[in-house]
Amino acid sequence: MIGYPSLHFVVLQGLLVALLLATPWLALAFGQRLKVTGTDIALLVPIYPAFAIVTVAIFLPFEGDWADMAFRPILTLRPIIVGSAAVVLGTVLTQWRSMSSRGLSEAAHRLGAAFLIGALWGAVWGISGWALSSMGIAGNG
């Protein structure tokens, strides 16, 4: 795999993205409760690895040399484009019937929100890779 980052770097980057994106929502959901039980914690534990696996599965294929050549003019926007495309595609595939029955303006709002969520996801992926590289963690095997 030419041009791809090493596996330990990608796993660490995926876990960092999961930590940064999932923690505020989980804190909001569980922080309002008076008592958090062991069952709640057991439900929270698999969220981070699952989010990291999905993140790596979406972004890793677009990290090679071929992607550098394909995205050459807009190389810095690559993670934002990939994240947005993944979330918009997922929204279209899972909500196709409800979006088509509610009209064009409802679909536009849902797809716009999905695009922004994906752009945030991509931006966090890109920034976390830059931060790990800046800290001296080698991205190439």
Coordinates of C-alpha atoms in Angstrom, one line a residue:
M1 CA 0.0 0.0 0.0
I2 CA 2.0 2.9 -1.3
G3 CA 1.3 6.3 0.3
Y4 CA -1.0 5.0 3.0
P5 CA -0.3 5.9 6.7
S6 CA 0.8 3.1 9.0
L7 CA -1.9 1.1 10.8
H8 CA -1.0 2.3 14.3
F9 CA -1.2 5.9 13.2
V10 CA -4.6 5.4 11.5
V11 CA -6.1 3.6 14.6
L12 CA -4.8 6.3 16.9
Q13 CA -6.3 9.0 14.5
G14 CA -9.6 7.1 14.4
L15 CA -9.8 6.9 18.2
L16 CA -8.9 10.6 18.5
V17 CA -11.7 11.5 16.1
A18 CA -14.1 9.3 18.0
L19 CA -13.1 10.8 21.3
L20 CA -13.5 14.4 20.0
L21 CA -16.8 13.9 18.2
A22 CA -18.7 11.5 20.4
T23 CA -17.7 12.8 23.9
P24 CA -19.7 16.0 23.8
W25 CA -22.9 14.2 22.7
L26 CA -22.5 11.5 25.2
A27 CA -21.8 14.0 28.0
L28 CA -24.9 15.8 27.0
A29 CA -27.0 12.7 27.0
F30 CA -25.7 11.1 30.2
G31 CA -24.7 14.3 32.0
Q32 CA -28.2 15.3 32.7
R33 CA -28.9 12.1 34.6
L34 CA -28.7 12.0 38.4
K35 CA -27.2 8.6 38.5
V36 CA -25.1 6.8 35.9
T37 CA -25.1 3.0 36.5
G38 CA -22.7 0.3 35.4
T39 CA -25.1 -0.6 32.6
D40 CA -24.9 2.9 31.2
I41 CA -21.1 2.7 31.3
A42 CA -21.2 -0.8 29.6
L43 CA -23.3 0.8 26.8
L44 CA -20.9 3.7 26.4
V45 CA -17.7 1.6 26.1
P46 CA -18.3 0.1 22.6
I47 CA -19.3 3.5 21.1
Y48 CA -15.7 4.7 20.8
P49 CA -14.2 1.7 19.1
A50 CA -17.2 1.4 16.8
F51 CA -17.0 5.1 15.8
A52 CA -13.3 4.7 15.2
I53 CA -13.8 1.6 13.0
V54 CA -16.4 3.4 10.9
T55 CA -14.2 6.5 10.7
V56 CA -11.1 4.5 9.5
A57 CA -13.2 2.5 7.1
I58 CA -14.5 5.7 5.4
F59 CA -11.4 7.8 5.4
L60 CA -8.5 5.3 5.0
P61 CA -9.2 4.4 1.3
F62 CA -8.8 8.1 0.4
E63 CA -5.3 8.5 2.0
G64 CA -3.1 6.9 -0.6
D65 CA -1.0 8.3 -3.4
W66 CA -3.9 7.9 -5.9
A67 CA -6.0 10.2 -3.8
D68 CA -3.2 12.8 -3.6
M69 CA -3.1 12.8 -7.4
A70 CA -6.9 12.9 -7.8
F71 CA -7.4 15.7 -5.2
R72 CA -4.3 17.6 -6.2
P73 CA -5.9 21.1 -6.7
I74 CA -8.1 20.8 -3.6
L75 CA -5.8 18.5 -1.5
T76 CA -6.5 20.3 1.8
L77 CA -10.3 19.9 1.3
R78 CA -10.1 16.1 0.8
P79 CA -11.2 15.0 4.2
I80 CA -14.1 17.4 4.2
I81 CA -15.2 16.2 0.8
V82 CA -14.9 12.6 1.8
G83 CA -16.7 13.0 5.1
S84 CA -19.5 15.1 3.6
A85 CA -20.0 12.6 0.7
A86 CA -20.2 9.7 3.1
V87 CA -22.8 11.3 5.4
V88 CA -24.9 12.6 2.5
L89 CA -24.8 9.3 0.8
G90 CA -25.8 7.5 4.1
T91 CA -28.6 10.0 4.6
V92 CA -29.9 9.5 1.1
L93 CA -29.8 5.7 1.3
T94 CA -31.4 5.5 4.7
Q95 CA -34.0 8.2 4.4
W96 CA -34.9 8.1 0.8
R97 CA -38.6 7.4 1.2
S98 CA -39.3 9.9 3.9
M99 CA -37.4 12.7 2.1
S100 CA -39.2 12.0 -1.2
S101 CA -42.6 12.0 0.5
R102 CA -42.1 15.3 2.4
G103 CA -41.0 17.5 -0.4
L104 CA -38.0 19.2 -1.8
S105 CA -37.5 21.8 0.9
E106 CA -37.4 19.1 3.7
A107 CA -34.9 17.0 1.7
A108 CA -32.7 20.1 1.1
H109 CA -32.6 20.8 4.8
R110 CA -31.8 17.2 5.7
L111 CA -29.1 17.0 3.1
G112 CA -27.6 20.3 4.1
A113 CA -27.4 19.3 7.7
A114 CA -25.9 16.0 6.7
F115 CA -23.3 17.8 4.5
L116 CA -22.3 20.0 7.5
I117 CA -22.0 17.1 9.9
G118 CA -19.8 15.3 7.4
A119 CA -17.7 18.4 6.8
L120 CA -17.1 18.6 10.6
W121 CA -16.2 14.9 10.7
G122 CA -13.8 15.4 7.8
A123 CA -12.3 18.5 9.4
V124 CA -11.7 16.7 12.7
W125 CA -10.1 13.8 10.8
G126 CA -7.7 16.2 9.0
I127 CA -6.9 18.2 12.0
S128 CA -6.3 15.1 14.2
G129 CA -3.9 13.7 11.5
W130 CA -2.0 17.0 11.4
A131 CA -1.9 17.1 15.3
L132 CA -0.5 13.6 15.5
S133 CA 2.1 14.3 12.9
S134 CA 3.0 17.6 14.7
M135 CA 3.5 15.7 17.9
G136 CA 6.0 13.5 16.2
I137 CA 4.0 10.3 15.7
A138 CA 5.1 8.9 12.4
G139 CA 2.3 8.5 9.8
N140 CA 4.4 6.3 7.5
G141 CA 5.4 2.8 8.5

